[in-house]
CSV table of N, CA, C and O in Angstrom, one decimal:
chain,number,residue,atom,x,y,z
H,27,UNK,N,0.8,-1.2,0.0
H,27,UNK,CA,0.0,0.0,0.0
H,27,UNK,C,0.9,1.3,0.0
H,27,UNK,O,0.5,2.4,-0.4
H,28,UNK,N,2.2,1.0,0.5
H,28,UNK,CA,3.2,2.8,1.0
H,28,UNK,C,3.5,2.6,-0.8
H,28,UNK,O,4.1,3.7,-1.1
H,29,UNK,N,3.4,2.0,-1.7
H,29,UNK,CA,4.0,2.1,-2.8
H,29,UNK,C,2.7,2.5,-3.6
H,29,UNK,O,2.9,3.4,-4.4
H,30,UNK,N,1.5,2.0,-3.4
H,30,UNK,CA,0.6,2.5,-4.2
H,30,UNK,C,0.4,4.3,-3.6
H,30,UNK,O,0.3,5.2,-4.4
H,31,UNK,N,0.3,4.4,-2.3
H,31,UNK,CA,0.2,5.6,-2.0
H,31,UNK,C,1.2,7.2,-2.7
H,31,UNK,O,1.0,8.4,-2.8
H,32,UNK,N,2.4,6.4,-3.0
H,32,UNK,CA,3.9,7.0,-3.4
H,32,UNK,C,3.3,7.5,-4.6
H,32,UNK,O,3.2,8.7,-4.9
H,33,UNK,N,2.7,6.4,-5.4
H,33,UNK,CA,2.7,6.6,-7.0
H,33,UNK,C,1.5,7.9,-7.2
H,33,UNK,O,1.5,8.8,-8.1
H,34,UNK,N,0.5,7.7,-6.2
H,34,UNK,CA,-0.7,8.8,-6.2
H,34,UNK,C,0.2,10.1,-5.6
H,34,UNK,O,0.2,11.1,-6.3
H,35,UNK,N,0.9,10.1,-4.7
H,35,UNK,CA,1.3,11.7,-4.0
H,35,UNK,C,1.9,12.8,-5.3
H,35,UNK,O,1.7,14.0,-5.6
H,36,UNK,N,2.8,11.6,-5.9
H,36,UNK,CA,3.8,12.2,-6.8
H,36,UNK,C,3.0,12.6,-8.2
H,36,UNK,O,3.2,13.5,-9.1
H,37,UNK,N,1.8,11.4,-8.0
H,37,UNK,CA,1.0,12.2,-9.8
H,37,UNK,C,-0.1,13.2,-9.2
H,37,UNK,O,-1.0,13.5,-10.0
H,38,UNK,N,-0.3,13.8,-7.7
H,38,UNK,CA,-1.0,14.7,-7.1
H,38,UNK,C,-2.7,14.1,-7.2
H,38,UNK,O,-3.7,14.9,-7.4
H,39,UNK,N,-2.8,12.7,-7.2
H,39,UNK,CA,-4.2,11.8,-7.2
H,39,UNK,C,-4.0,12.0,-5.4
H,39,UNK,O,-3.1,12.3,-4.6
H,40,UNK,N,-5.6,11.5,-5.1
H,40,UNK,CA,-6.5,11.2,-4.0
H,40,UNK,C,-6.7,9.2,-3.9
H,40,UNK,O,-6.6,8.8,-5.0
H,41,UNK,N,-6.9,8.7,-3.3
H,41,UNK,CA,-7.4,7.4,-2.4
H,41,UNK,C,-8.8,7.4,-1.9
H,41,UNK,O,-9.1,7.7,-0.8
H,42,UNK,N,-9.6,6.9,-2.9
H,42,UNK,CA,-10.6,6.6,-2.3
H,42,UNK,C,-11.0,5.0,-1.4
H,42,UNK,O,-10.9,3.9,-2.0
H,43,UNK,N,-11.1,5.0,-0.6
H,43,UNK,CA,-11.0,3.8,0.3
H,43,UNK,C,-12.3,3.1,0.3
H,43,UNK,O,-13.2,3.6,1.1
H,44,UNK,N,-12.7,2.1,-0.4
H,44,UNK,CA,-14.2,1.6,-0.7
H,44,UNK,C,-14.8,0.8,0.6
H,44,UNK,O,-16.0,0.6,0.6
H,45,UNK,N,-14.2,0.5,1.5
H,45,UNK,CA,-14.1,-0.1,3.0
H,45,UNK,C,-14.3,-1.3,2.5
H,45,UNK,O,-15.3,-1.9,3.0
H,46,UNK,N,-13.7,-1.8,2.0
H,46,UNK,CA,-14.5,-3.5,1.8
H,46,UNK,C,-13.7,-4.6,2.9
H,46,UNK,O,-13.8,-5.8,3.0
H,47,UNK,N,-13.0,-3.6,3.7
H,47,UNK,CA,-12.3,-4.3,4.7
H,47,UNK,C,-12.4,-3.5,6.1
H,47,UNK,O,-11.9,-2.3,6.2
H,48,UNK,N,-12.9,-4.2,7.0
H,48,UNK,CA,-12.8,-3.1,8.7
H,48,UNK,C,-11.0,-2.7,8.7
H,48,UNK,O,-10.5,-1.7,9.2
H,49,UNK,N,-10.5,-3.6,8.2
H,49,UNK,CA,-8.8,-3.8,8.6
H,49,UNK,C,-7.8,-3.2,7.3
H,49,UNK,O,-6.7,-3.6,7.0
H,50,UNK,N,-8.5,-2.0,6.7
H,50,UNK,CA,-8.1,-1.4,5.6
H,50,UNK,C,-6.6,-0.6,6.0
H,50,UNK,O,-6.5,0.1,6.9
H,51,UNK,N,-5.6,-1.1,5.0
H,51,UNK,CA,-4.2,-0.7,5.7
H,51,UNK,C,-4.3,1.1,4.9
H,51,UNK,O,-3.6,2.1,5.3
H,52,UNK,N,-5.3,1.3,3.9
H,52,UNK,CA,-5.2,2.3,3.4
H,52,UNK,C,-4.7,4.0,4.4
H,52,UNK,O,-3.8,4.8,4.4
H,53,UNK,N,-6.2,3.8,5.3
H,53,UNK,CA,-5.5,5.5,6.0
H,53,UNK,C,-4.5,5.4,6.4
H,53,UNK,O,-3.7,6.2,6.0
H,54,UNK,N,-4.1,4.4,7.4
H,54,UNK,CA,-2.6,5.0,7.7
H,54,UNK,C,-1.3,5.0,6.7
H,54,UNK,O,-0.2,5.5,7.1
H,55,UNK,N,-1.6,4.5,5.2
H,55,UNK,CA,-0.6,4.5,4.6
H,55,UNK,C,-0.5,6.2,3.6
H,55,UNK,O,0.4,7.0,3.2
H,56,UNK,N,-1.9,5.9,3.6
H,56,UNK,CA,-2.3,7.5,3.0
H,56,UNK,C,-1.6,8.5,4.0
H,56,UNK,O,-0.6,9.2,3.6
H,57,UNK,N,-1.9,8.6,4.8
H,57,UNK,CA,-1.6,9.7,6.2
H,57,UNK,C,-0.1,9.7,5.9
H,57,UNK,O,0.7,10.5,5.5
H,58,UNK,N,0.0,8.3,6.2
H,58,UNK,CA,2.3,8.6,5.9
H,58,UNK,C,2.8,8.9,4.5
H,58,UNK,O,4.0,8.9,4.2
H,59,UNK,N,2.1,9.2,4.0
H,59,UNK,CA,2.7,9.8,2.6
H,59,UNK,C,1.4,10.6,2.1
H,59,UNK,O,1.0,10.6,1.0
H,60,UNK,N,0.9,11.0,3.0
H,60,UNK,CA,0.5,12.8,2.6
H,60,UNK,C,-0.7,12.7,1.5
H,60,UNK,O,-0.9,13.7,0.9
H,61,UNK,N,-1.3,11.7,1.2
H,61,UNK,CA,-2.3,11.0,0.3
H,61,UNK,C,-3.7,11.8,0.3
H,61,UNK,O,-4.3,11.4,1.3
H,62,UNK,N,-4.3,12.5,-0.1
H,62,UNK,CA,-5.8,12.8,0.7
H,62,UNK,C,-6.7,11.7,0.3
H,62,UNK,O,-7.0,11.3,-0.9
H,63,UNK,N,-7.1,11.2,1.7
H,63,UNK,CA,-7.6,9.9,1.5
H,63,UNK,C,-9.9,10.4,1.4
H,63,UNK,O,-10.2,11.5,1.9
H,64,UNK,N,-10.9,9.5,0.8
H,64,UNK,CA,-11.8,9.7,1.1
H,64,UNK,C,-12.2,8.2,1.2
H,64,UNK,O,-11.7,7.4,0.6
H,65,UNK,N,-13.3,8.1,2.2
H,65,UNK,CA,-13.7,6.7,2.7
H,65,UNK,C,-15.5,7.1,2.2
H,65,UNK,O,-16.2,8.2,2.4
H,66,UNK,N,-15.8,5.8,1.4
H,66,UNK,CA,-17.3,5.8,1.3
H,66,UNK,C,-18.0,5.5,2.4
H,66,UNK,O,-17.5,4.8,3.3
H,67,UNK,N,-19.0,5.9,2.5
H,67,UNK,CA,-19.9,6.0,3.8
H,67,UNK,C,-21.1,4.8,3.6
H,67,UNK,O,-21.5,4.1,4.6
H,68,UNK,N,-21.5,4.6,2.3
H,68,UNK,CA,-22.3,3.7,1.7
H,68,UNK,C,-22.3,3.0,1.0
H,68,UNK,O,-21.7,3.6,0.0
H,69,UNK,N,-22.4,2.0,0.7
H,69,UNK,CA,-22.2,1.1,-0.9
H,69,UNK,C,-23.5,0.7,-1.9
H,69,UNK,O,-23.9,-0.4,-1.7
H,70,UNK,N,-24.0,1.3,-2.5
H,70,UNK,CA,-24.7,1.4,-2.9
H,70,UNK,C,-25.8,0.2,-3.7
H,70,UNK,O,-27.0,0.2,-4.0
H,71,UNK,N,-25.0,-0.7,-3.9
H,71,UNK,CA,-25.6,-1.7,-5.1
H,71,UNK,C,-24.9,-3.5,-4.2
H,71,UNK,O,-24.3,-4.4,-4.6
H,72,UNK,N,-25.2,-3.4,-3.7
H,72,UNK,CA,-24.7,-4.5,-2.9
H,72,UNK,C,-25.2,-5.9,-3.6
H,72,UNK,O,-24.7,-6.9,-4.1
H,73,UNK,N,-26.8,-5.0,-3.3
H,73,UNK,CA,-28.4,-6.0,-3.8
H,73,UNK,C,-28.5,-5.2,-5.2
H,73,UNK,O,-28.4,-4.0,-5.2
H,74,UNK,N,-28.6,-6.0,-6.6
H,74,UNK,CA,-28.6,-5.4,-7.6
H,74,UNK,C,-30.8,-5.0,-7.7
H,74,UNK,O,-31.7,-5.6,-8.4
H,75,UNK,N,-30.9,-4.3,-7.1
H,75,UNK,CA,-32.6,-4.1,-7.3
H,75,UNK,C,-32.9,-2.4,-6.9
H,75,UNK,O,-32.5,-1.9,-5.9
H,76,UNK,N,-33.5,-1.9,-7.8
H,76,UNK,CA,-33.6,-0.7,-7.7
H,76,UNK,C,-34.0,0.4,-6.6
H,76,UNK,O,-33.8,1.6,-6.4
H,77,UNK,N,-35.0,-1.0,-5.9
H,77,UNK,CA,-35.6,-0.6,-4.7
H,77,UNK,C,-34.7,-0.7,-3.7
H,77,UNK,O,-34.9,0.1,-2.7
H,78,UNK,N,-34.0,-1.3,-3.6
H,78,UNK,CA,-32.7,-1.9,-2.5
H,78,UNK,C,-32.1,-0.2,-2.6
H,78,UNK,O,-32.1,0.7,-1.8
H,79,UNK,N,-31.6,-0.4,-4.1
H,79,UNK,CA,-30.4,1.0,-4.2
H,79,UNK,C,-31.1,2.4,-4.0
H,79,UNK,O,-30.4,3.5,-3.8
H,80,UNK,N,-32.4,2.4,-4.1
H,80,UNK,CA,-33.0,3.3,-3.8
H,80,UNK,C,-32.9,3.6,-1.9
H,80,UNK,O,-32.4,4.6,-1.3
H,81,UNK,N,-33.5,2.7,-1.3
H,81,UNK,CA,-32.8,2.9,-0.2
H,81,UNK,C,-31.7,3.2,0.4
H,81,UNK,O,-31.7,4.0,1.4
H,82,UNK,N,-30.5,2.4,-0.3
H,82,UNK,CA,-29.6,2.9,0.6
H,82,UNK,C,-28.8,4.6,-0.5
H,82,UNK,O,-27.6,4.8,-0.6
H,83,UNK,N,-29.7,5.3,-1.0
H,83,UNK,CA,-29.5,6.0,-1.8
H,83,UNK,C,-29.7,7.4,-0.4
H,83,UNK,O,-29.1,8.5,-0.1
H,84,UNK,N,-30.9,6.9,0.1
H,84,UNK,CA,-31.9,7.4,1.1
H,84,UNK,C,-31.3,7.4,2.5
H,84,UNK,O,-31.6,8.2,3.4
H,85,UNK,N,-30.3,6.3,2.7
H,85,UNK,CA,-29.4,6.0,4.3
H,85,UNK,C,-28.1,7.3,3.6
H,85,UNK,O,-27.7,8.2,4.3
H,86,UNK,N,-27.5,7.1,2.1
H,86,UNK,CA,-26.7,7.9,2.5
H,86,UNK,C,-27.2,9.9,2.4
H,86,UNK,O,-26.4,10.9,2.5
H,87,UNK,N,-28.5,9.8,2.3
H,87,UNK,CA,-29.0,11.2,2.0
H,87,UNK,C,-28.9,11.6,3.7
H,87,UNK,O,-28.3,12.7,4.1
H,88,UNK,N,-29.6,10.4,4.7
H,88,UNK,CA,-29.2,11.1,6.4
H,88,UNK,C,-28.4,11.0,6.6
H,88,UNK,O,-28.1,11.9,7.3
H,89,UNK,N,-27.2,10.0,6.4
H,89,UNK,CA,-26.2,10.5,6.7
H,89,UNK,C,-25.5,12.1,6.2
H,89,UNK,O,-24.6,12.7,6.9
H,90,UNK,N,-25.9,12.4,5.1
H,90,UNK,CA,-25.4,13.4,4.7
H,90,UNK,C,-25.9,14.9,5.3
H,90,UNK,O,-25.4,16.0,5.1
H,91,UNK,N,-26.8,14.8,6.0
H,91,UNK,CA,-27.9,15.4,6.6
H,91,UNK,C,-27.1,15.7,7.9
H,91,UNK,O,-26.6,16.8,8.1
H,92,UNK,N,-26.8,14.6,8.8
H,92,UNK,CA,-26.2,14.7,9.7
H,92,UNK,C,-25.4,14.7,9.9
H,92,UNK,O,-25.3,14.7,11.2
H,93,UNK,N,-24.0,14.5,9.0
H,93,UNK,CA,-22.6,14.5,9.0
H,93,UNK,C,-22.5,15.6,8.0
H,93,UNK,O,-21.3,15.8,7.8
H,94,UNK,N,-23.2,16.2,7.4
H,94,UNK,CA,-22.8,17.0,6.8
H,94,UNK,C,-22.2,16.6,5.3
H,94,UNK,O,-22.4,17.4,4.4
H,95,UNK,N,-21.6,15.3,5.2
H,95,UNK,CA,-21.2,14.8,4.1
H,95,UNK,C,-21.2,13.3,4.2
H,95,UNK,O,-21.0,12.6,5.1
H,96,UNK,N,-21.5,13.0,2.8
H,96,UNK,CA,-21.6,11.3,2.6
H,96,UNK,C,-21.1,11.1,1.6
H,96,UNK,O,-21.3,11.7,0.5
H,97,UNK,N,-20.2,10.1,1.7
H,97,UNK,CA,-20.0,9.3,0.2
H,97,UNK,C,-20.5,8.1,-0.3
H,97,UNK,O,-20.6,7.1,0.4
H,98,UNK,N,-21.0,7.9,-1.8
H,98,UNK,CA,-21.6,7.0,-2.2
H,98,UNK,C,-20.8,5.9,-2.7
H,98,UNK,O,-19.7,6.4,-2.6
H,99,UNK,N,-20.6,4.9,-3.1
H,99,UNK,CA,-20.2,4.3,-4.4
H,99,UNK,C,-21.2,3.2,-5.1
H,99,UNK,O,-22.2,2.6,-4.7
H,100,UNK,N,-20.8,3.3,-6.0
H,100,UNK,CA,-22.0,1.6,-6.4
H,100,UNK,C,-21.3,1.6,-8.0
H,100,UNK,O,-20.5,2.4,-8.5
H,101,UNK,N,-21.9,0.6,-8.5
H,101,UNK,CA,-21.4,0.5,-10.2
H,101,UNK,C,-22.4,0.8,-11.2
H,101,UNK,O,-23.4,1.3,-11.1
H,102,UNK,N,-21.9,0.3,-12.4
H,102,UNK,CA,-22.9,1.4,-13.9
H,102,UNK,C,-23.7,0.3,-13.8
H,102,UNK,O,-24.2,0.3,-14.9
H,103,UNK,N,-24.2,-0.8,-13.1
H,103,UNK,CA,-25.4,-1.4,-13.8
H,103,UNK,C,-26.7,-0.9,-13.6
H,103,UNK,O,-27.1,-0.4,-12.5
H,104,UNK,N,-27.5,-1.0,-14.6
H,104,UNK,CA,-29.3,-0.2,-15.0
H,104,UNK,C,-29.9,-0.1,-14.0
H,104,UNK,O,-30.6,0.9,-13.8
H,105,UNK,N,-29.8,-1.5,-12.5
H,105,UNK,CA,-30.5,-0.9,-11.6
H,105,UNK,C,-30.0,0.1,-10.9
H,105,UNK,O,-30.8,0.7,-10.3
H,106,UNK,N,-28.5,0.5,-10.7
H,106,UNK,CA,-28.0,2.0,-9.8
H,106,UNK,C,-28.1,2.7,-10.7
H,106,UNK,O,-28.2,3.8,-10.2
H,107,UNK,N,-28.2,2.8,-12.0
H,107,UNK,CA,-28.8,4.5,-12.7
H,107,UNK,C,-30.6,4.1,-12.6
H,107,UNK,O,-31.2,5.0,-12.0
H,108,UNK,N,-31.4,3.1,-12.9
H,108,UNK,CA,-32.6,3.2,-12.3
H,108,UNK,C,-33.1,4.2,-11.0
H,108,UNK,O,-33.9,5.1,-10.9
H,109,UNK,N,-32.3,3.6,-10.3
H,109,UNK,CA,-32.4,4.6,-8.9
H,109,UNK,C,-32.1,5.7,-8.9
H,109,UNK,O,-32.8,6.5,-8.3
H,110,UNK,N,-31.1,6.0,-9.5
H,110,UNK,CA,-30.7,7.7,-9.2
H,110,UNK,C,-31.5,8.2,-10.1
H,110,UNK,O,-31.7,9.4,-10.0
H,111,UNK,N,-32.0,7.7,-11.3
H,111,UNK,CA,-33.2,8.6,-11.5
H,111,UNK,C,-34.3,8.6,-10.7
H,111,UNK,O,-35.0,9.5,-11.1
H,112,UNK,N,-34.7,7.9,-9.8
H,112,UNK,CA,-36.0,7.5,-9.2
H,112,UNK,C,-36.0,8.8,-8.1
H,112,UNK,O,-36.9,9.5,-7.8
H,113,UNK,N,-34.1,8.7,-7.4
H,113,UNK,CA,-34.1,9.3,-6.6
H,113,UNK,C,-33.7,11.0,-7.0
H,113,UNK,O,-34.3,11.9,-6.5
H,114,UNK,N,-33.2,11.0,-7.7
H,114,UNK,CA,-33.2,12.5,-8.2
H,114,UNK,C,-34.4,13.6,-8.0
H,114,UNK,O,-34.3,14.6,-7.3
H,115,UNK,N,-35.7,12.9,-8.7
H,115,UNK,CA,-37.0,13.2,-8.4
H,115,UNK,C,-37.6,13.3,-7.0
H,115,UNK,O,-38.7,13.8,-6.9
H,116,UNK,N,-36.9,12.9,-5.6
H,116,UNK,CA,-37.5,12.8,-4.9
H,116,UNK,C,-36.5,13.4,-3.6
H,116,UNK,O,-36.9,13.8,-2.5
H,117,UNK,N,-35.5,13.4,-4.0
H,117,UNK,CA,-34.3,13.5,-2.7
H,117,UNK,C,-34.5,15.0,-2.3
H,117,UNK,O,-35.2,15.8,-2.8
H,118,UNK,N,-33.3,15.0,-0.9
H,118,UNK,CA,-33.6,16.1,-0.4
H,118,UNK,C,-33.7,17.4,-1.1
H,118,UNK,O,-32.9,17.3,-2.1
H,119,UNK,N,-34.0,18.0,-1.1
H,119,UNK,CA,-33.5,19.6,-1.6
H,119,UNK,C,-32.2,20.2,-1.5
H,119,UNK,O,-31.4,20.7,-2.3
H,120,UNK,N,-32.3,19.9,-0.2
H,120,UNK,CA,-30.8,20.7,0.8
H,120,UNK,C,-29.2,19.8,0.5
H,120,UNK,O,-28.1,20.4,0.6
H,121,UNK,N,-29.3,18.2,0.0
H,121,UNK,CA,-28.6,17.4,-1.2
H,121,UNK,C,-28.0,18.0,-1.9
H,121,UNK,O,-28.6,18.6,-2.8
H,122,UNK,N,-26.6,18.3,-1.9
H,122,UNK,CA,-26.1,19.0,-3.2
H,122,UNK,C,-25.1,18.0,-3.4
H,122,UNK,O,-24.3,17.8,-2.4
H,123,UNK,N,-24.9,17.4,-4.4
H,123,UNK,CA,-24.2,16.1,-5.6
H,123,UNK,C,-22.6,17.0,-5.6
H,123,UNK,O,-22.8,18.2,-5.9
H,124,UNK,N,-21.5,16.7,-5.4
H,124,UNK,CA,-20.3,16.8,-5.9
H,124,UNK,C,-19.4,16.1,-5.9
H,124,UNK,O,-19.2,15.3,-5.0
H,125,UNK,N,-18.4,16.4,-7.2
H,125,UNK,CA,-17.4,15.8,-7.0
H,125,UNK,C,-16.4,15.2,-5.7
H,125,UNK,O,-16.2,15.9,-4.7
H,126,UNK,N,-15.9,13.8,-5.7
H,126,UNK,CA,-14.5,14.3,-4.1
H,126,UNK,C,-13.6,15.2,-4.1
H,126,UNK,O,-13.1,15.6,-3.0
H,127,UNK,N,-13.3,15.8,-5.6
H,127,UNK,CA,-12.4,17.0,-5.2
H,127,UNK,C,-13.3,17.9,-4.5
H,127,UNK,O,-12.9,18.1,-3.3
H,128,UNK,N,-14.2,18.4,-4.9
H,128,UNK,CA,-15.1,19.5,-4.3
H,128,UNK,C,-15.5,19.4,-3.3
H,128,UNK,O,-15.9,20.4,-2.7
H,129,UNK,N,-15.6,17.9,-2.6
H,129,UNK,CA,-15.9,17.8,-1.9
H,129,UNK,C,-14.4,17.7,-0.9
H,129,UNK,O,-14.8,18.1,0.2
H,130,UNK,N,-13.6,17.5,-0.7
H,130,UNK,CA,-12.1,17.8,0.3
H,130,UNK,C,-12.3,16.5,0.6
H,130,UNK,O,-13.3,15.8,0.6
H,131,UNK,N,-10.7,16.0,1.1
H,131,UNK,CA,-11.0,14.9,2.0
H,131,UNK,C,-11.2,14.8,3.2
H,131,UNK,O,-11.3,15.8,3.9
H,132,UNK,N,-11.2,13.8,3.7
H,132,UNK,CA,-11.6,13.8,5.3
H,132,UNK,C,-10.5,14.5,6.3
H,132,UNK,O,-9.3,14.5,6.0
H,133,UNK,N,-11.0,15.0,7.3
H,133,UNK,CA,-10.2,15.6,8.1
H,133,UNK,C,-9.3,14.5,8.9
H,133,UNK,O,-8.5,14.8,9.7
């Protein structure tokens, strides 16, 4: 990981950390080489069903509500764009979509 982190500092890339492990060597390797790391909050498409991703489309909307920020991930299949159109039409207001650059990384 200190070698994947090297290769991102020097080409001035970010580390997104998808959690797929509690035992992720990622932040501390990021942190030792100055990496700006961001960790998803959600995973979106676990269950490939529109209704599923619509939900947790909706877990990462309170989270974002009350942390202030959330991150999503999920993949291009028809049912996670199904949803985010489903959810577009319905999500919060106060919801504003951006990039992780725009969005900074974690403190």
């Amino acid at each position: 990981m200190a070698t994947v982190m090297q290769v991102l500092r020097a080409k001035g890339l970010f580390f997104l950390d998808s959690v797929t492990s509690a035992t992720s060597a990622a932040p501390e390797a990021a942190h030792t080489a100055g990496v700006p790391l961001y960790r998803r909050a959600v995973f979106l498409d676990n269950v490939r069903n529109a209704r599923t991703i619509l939900g947790q489309l909706k877990t990462a909307e309170r989270l974002a509500l009350k942390h202030g920020r959330a991150i999503a991930i999920g993949h291009p299949y028809g049912e996670t764009l199904e949803a985010l159109r489903l959810w577009a039409r319905e999500r919060d207001p106060h919801i504003k979509l951006v990039t992780l650059k725009e969005l900074g990384p974690e403190s």
